[in-house]
Short mmCIF file of C-alpha atoms and ligand atoms in Angstrom, two decimals:
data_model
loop_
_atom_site.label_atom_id
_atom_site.label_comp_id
_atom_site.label_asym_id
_atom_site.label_seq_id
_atom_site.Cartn_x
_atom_site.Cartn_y
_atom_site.Cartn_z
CA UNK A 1431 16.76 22.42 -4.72
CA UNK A 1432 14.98 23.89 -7.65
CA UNK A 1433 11.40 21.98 -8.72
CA UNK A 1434 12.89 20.80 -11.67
CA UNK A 1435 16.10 18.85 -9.66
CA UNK A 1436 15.93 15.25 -10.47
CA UNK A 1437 16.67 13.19 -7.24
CA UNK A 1438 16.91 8.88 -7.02
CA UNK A 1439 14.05 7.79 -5.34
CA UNK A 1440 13.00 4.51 -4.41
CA UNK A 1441 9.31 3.38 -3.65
CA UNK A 1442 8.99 1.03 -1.00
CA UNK A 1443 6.42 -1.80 -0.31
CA UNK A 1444 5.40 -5.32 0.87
CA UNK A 1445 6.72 -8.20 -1.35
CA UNK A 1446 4.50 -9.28 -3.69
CA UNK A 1447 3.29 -6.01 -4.48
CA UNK A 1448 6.16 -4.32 -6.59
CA UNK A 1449 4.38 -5.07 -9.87
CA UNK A 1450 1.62 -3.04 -8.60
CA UNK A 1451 3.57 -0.01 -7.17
CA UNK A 1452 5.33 0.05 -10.30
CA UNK A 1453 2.05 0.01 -12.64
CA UNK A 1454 0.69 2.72 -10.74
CA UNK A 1455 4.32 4.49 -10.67
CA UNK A 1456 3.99 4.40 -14.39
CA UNK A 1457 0.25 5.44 -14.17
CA UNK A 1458 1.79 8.71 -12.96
CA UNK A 1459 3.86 8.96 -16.62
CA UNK A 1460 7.16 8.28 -14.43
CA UNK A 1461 9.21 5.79 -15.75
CA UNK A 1462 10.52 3.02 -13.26
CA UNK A 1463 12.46 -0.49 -12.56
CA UNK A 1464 11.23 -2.82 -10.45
CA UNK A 1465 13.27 -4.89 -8.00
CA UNK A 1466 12.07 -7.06 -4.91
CA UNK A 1467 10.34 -5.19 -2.51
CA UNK A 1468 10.84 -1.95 -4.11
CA UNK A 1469 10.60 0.29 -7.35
CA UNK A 1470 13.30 2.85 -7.60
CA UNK A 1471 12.60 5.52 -10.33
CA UNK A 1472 14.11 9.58 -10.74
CA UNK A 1473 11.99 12.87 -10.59
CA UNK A 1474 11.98 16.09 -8.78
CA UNK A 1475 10.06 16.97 -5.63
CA UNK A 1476 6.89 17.54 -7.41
CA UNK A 1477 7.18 13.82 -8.29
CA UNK A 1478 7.79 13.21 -4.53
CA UNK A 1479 4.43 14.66 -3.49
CA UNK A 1480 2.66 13.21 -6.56
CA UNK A 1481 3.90 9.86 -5.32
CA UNK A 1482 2.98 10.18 -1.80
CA UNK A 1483 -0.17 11.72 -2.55
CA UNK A 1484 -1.49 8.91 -4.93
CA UNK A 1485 0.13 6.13 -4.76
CA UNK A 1486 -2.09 3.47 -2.94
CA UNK A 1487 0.19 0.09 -2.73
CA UNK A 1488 3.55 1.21 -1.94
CA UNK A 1489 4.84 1.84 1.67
CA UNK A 1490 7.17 5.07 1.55
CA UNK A 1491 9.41 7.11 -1.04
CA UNK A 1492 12.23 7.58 0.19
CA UNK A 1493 15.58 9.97 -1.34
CA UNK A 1494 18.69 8.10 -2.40
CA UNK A 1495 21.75 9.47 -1.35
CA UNK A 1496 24.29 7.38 -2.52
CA UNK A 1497 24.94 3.38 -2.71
CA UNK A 1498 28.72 2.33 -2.35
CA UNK A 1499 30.59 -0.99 -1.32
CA UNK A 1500 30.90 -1.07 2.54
CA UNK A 1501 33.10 -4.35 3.94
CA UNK A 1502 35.12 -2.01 6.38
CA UNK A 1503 33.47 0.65 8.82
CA UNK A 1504 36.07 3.07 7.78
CA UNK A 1505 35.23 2.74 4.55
CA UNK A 1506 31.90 2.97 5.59
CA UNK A 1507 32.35 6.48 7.63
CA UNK A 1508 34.06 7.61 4.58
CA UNK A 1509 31.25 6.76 2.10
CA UNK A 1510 28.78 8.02 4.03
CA UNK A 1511 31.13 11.13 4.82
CA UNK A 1512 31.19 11.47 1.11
CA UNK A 1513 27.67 12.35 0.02
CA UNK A 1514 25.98 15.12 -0.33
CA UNK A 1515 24.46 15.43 3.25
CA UNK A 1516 24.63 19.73 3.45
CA UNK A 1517 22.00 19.63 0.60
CA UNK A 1518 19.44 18.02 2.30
CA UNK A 1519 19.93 18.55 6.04
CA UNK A 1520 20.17 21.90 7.78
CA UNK A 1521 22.56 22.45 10.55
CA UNK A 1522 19.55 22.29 12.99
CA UNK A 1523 18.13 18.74 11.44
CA UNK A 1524 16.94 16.34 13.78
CA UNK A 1525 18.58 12.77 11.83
CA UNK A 1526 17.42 9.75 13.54
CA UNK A 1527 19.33 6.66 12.08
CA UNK A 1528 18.17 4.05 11.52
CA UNK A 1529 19.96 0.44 10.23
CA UNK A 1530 19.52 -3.07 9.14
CA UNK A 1531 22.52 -5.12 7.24
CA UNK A 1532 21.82 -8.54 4.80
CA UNK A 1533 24.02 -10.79 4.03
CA UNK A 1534 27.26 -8.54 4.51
CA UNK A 1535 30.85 -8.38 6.53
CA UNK A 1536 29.29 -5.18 8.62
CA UNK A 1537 26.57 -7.39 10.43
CA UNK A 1538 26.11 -5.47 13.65
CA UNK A 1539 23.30 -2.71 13.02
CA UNK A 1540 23.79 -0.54 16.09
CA UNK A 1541 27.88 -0.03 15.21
CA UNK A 1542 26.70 0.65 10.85
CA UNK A 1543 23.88 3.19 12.73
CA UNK A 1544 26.67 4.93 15.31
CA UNK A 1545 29.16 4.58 12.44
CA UNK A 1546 26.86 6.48 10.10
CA UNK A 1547 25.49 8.95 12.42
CA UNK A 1548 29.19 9.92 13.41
CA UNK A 1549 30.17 10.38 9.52
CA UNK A 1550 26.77 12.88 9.26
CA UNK A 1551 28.22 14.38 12.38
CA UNK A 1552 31.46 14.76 10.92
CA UNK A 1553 29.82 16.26 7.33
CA UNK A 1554 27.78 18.83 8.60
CA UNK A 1555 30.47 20.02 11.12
CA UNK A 1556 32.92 20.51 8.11
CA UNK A 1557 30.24 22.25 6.00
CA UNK A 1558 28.72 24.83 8.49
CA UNK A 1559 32.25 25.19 10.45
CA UNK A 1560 31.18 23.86 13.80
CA UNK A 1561 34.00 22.69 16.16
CA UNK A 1562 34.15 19.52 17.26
CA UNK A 1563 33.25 20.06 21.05
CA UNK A 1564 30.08 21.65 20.46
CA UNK A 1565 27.35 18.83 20.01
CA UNK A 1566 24.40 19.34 17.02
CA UNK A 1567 21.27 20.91 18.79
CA UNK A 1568 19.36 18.08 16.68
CA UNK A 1569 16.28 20.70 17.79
CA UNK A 1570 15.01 21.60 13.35
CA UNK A 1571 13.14 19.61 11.39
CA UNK A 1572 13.32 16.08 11.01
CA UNK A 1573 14.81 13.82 8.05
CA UNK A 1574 14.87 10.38 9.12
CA UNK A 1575 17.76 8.20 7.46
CA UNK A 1576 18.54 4.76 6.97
CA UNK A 1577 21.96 3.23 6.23
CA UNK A 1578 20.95 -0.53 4.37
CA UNK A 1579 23.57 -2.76 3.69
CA UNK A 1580 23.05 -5.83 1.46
CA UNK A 1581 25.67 -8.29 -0.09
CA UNK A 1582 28.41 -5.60 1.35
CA UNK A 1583 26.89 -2.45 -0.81
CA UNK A 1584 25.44 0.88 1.62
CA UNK A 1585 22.62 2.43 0.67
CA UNK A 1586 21.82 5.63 2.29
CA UNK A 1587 17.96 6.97 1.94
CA UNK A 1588 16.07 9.78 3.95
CA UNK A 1589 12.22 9.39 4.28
CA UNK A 1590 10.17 12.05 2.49
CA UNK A 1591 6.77 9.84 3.64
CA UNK A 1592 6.57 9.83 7.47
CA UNK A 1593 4.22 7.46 8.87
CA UNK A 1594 3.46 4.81 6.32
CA UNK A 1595 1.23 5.32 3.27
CA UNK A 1596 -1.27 2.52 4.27
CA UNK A 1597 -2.38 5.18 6.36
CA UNK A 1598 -4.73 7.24 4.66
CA UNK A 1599 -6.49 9.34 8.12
CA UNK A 1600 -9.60 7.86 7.57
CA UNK A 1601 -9.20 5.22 9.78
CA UNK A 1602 -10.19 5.48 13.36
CA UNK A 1603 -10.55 2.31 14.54
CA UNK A 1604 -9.26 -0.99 13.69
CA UNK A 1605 -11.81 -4.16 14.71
CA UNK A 1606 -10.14 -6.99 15.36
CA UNK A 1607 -8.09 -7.83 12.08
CA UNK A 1608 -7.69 -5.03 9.64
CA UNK A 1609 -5.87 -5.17 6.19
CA UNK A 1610 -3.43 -3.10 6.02
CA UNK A 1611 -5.21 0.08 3.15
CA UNK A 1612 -2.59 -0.59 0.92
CA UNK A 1613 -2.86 -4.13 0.74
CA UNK A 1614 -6.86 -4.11 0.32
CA UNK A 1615 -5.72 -1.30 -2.54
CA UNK A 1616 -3.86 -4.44 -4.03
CA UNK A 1617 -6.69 -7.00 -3.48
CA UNK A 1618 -8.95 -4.58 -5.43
CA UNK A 1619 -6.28 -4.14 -8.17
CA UNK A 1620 -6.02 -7.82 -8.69
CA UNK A 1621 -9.78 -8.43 -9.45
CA UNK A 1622 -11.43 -7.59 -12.83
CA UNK A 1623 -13.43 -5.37 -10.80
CA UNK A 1624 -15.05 -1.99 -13.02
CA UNK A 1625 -16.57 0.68 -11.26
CA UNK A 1626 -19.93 -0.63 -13.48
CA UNK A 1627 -20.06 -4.20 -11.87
CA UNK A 1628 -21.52 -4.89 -8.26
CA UNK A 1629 -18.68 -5.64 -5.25
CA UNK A 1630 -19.58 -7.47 -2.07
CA UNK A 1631 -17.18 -8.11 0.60
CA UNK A 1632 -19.26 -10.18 3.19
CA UNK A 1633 -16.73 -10.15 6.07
CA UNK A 1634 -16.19 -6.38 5.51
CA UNK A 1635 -14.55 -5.59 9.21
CA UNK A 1636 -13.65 -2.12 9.69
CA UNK A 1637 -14.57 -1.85 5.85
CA UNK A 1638 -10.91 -1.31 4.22
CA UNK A 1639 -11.42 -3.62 1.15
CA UNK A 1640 -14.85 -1.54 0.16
CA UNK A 1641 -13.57 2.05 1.17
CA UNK A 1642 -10.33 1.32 -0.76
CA UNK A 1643 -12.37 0.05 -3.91
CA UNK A 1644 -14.82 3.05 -3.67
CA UNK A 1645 -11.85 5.14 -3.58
CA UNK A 1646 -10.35 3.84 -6.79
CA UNK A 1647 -13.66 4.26 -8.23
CA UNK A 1648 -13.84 7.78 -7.74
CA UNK A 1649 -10.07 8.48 -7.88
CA UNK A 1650 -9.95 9.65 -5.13
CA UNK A 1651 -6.10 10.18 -4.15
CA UNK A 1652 -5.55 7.81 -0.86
CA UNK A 1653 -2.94 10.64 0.53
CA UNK A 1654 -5.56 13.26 0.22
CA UNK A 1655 -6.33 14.04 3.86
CA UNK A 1656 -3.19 13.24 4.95
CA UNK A 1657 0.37 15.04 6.38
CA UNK A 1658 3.96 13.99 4.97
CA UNK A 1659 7.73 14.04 6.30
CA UNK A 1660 8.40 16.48 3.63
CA UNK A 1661 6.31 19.07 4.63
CA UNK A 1662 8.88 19.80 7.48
CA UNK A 1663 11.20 20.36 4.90
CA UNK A 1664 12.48 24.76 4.67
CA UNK A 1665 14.30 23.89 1.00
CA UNK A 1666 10.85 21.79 -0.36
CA UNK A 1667 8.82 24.35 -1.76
CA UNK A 1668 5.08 24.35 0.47
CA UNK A 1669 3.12 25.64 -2.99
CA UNK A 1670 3.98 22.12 -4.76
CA UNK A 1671 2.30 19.97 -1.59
CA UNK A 1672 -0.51 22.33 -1.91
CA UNK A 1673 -1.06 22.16 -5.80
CA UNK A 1674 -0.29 18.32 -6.05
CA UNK A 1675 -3.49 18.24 -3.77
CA UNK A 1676 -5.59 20.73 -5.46
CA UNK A 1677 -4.67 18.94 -9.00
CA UNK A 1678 -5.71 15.91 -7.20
CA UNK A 1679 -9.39 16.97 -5.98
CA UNK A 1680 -10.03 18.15 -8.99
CA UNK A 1681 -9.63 14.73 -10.96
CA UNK A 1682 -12.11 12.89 -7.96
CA UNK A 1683 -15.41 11.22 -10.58
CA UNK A 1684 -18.48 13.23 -9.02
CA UNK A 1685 -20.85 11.32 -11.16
CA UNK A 1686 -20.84 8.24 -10.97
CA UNK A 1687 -23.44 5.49 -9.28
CA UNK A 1688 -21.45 2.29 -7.50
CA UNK A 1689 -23.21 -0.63 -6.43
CA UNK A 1690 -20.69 -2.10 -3.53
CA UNK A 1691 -22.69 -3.89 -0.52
CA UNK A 1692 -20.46 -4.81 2.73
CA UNK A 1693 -21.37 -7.03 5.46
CA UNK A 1694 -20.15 -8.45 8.37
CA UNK A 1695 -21.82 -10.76 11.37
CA UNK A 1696 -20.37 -8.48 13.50
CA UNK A 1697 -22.65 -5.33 14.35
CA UNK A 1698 -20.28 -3.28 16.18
CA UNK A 1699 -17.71 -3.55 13.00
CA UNK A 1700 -20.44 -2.34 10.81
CA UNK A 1701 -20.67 0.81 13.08
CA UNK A 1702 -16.63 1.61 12.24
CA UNK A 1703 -16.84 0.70 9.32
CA UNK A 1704 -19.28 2.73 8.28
CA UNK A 1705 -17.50 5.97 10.18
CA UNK A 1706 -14.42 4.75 8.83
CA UNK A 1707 -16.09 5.65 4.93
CA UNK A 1708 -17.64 8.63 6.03
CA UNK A 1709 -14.05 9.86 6.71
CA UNK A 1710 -13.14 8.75 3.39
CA UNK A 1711 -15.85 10.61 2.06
CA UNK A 1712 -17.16 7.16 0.46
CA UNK A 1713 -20.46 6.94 2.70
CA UNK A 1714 -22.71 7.26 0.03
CA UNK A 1715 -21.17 4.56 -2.50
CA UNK A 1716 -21.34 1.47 0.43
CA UNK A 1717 -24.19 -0.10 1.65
CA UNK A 1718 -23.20 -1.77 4.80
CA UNK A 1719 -25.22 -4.23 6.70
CA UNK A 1720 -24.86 -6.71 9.69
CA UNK A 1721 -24.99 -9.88 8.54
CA UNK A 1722 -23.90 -13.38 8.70
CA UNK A 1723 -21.85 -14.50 5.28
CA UNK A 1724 -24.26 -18.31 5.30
CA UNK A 1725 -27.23 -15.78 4.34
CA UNK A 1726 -25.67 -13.76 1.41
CA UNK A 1727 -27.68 -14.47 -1.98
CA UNK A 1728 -28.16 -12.39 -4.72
CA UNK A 1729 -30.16 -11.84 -7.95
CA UNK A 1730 -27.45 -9.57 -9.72
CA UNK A 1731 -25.22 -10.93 -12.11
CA UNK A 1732 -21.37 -10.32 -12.96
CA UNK A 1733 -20.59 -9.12 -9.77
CA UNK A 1734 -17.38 -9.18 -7.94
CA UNK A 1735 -17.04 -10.53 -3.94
CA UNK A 1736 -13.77 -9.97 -2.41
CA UNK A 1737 -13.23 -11.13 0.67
CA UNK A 1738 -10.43 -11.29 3.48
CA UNK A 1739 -12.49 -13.88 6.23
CA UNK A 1740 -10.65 -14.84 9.37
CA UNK A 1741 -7.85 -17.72 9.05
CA UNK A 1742 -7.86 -19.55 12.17
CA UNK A 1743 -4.27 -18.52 12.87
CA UNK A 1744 -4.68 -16.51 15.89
CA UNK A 1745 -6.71 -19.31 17.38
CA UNK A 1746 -3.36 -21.71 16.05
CA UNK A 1747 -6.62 -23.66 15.06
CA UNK A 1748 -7.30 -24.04 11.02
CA UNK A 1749 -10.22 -26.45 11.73
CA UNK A 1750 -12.15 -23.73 13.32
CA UNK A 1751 -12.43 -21.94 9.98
CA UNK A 1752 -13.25 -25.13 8.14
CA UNK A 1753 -17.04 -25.32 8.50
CA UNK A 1754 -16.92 -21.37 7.56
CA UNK A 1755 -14.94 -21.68 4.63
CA UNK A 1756 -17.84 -24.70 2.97
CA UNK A 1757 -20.35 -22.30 4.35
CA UNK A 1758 -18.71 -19.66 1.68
CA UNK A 1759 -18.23 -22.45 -1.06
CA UNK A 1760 -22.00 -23.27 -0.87
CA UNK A 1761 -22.93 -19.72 -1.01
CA UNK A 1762 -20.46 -18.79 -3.84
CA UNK A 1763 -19.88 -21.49 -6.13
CA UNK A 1764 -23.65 -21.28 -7.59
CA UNK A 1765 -22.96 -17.69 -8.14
CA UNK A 1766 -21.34 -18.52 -11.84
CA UNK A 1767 -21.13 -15.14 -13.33
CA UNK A 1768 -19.46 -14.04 -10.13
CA UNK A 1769 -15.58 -13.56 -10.32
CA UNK A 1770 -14.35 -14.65 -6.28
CA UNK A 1771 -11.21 -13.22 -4.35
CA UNK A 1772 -10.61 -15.15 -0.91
CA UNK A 1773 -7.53 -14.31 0.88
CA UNK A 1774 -6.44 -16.45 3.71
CA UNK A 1775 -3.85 -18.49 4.74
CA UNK A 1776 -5.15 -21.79 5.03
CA UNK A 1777 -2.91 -24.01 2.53
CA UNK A 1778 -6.19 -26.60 2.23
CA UNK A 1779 -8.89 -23.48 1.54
CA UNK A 1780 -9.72 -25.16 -1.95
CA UNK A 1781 -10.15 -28.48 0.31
CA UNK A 1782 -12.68 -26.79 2.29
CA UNK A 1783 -14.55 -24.29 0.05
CA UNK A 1784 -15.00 -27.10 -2.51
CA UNK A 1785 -13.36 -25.77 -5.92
CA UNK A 1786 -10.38 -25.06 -7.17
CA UNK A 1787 -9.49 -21.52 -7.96
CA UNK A 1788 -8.37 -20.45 -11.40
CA UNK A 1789 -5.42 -18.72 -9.99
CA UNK A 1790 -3.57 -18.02 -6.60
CA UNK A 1791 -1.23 -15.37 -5.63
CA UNK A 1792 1.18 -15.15 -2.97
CA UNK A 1793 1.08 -12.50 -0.86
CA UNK A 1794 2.24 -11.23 2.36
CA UNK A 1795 -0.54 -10.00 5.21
CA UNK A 1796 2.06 -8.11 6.79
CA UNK A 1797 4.24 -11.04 8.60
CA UNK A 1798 2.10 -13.59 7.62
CA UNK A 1799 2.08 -15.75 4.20
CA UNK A 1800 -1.23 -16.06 2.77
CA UNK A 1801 -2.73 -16.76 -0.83
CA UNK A 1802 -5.20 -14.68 -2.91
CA UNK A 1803 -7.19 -17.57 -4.26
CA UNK A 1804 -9.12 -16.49 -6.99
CA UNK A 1805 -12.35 -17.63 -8.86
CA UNK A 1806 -12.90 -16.31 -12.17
CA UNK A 1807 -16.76 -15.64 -13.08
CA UNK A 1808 -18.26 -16.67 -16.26
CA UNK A 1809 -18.22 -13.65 -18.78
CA UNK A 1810 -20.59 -11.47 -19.88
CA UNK A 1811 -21.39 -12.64 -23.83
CA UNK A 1812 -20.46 -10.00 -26.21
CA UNK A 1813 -23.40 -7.79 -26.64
CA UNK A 1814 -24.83 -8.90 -29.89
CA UNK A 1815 -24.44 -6.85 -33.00
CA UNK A 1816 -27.34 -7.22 -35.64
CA UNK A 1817 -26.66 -5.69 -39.01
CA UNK A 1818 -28.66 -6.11 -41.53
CA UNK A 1819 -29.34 -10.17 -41.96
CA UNK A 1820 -25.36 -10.76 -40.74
CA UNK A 1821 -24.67 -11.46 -36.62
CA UNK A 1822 -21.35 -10.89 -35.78
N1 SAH B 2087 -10.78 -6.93 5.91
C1 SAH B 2087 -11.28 -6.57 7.23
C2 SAH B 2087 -10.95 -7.60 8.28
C3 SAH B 2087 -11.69 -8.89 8.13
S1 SAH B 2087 -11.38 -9.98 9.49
C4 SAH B 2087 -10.68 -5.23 7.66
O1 SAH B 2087 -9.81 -4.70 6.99
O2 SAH B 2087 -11.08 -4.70 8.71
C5 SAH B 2087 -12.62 -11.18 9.23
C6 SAH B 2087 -14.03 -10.68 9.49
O3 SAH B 2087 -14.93 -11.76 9.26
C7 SAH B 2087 -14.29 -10.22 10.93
O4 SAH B 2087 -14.68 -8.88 10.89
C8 SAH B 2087 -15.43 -11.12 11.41
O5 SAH B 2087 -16.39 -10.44 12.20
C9 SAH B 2087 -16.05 -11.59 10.11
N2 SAH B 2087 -16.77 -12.86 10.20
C10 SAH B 2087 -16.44 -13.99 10.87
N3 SAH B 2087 -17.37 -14.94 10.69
C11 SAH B 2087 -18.33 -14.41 9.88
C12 SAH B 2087 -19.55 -14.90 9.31
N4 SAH B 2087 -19.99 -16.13 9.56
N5 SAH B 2087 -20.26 -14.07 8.52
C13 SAH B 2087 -19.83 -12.81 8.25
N6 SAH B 2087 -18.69 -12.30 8.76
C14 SAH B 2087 -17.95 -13.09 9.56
#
């Protein structure tokens, strides 16, 4: 595997966020296509470290071996026989397997995982002349693989992410109900948010949606300070991990002055949240401050509040949330300039907060269904141009 090998890749994330994955995908200069639930795209492993490294919506990237019709297991165990397995794994690879089948004859995940573990098995046996009796010491690095059927086609990826990319490493603690990073990444890329205007979240939590935005604002690569599958990898060069990174820190904004205020009623939230951005090296560009969302006002104008305020689900109670949610109306709705971003899944939020939202979005809070209801502010009027005796 040379750097300049082109591989399939797919990027995977939530649904409802593929047009995102694939705007920053294209961000990169890659070009892409985006399907439900993923973005699939080509490039070499340089493009798999610059995609796990900054990309801050999607899930994974994962390798694509090869996608064939499955309705039989042989022909299953023969496909997956078929690809190009020796290229990827050594003969000490650790291969965990890992299935899940929609809407196809093979239905039964554990017999497509055995099934496809066996035709690995089989492959690597052939290629590095192992007898059959002897098992595979499984004891190398590890490539984990998944076998996906859907509508009878196979598709057979290996991970080159590792634990998800919503985790960044800067977060130590949790609070009671975090966004997932890469969905607050989302939130933030939904708003008409500039690094220039002010951004409150008032029920900041552990502080993901303000870390994430501070983080965009710099550009600040989200995979940074983190590890990756790949890096276990002998035939993925370590130099191009390494210079992805350094290319990275070097493209961080030093100077620059944001104006992003977080609160929450809870103290002890305020106390991870605010370890939680020194991590992200974002201390400095949050102001963070225990407070109860009924006493937010503000003087500034043109501002953005995002904010992701408990549902009432958990409690299987929406009318708990109620009296909160016309608390926030009456403390946002005079705020005209201001452009709004509620998330929750309360179907009668409008109901409650008292206006109707310009737009709503539907998004996924990992299980749970839930709409980004947004309020667009008034804008700012077109600095005036005087020429001589003519306004434009
Ligand atoms: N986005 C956050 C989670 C927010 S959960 C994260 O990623 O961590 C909702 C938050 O609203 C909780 O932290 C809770 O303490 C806060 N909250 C509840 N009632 C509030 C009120 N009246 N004023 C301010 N914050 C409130």
């Amino acid at each position: 595997m040379t750097k300049e090998t082109k591989l399939k890749l797919v990027a995977a994330c939530a649904a409802g966020m593929e047009a995102l994955v694939g705007r920053e995908i294209r961000n990169l200069g890659i070009e892409c296509q985006v399907e439900n639930g993923k973005v699939l795209f080509e490039g070499t492993i340089v493009d798999i470290a610059r995609t796990n490294v900054w990309l801050r919506t999607a899930d994974r990237i994962k390798i694509i071996l090869g996608e064939f019709p499955a309705t039989t297991f042989d022909g299953l165990f023969e496909g997956v026989k078929a690809l190009a397995w020796e290229e990827f794994l050594p003969l000490d690879a650790e291969f965990p397997v890992a299935g899940k089948s929609i809407k196809s004859k093979l239905f039964s995940t554990p017999d497509v995982q055995s099934i496809t573990k066996k035709a690995i098995v089989n492959k690597l046996r052939e290629v590095y002349h192992r007898p059959a009796s002897v098992p595979l010491a499984e004891t190398g690095s590890k490539f984990p693989i998944e076998v996906a059927l859907r509508n009878d086609i196979a598709t057979l990826t290996i991970d080159t992410t590792g634990s998800s990319l919503f985790k960044r490493g800067y977060r130590t603690e949790k609070g009671g109900a975090p966004l997932k990073e890469n969905m607050a990444a989302a939130l933030m890329m939904l708003t008409n948010w500039y690094p220039d205007k002010p951004l409150v979240d008032f029920t900041c939590g552990s502080g993901t949606i303000p870390i994430e935005a501070a983080l965009i604002a710099r550009n600040i690569a989200p995979g940074l300070k983190r590890n990756f599958q790949f890096e276990e990898w002998g035939w993925f060069d370590k130099n191009v991990l390494a210079e992805v990174k350094a290319a990275a820190r070097s493209e961080i904004k030093q100077d620059l002055t944001l104006d992003i205020l977080a609160t929450d009623i809870d103290h002890r939230l305020i106390e991870i949240a605010k370890e939680n951005a020194r991590l992200a090296g974002v201390a400095e560009d949050i102001e963070f401050k225990q407070m109860r969302l009924q006493d937010f006002h503000t003087e500034k104008e043109y501002g953005v509040l995002v904010s992701n305020p408990p549902y009432g689900e958990r409690l299987g109670d929406f009318s708990a949330v109620k009296p909160l949610y016309r608390e926030m109306g009456e403390v946002l709705i005079p705020l005209e300039t201001w452009s709004k971003y509620i998330l929750t899944s309360d179907l009668m939020f409008e109901e409650h907060f008292g206006a109707k939202a310009t737009k709503k979005r539907k998004l996924y809070n990992g299980a749970l269904r839930v709409d980004y209801y947004q309020y667009w502010g008034k804008r700012k009027p077109r600095e005036q141009k005087i020429e001589k005796g003519t306004e434009v």
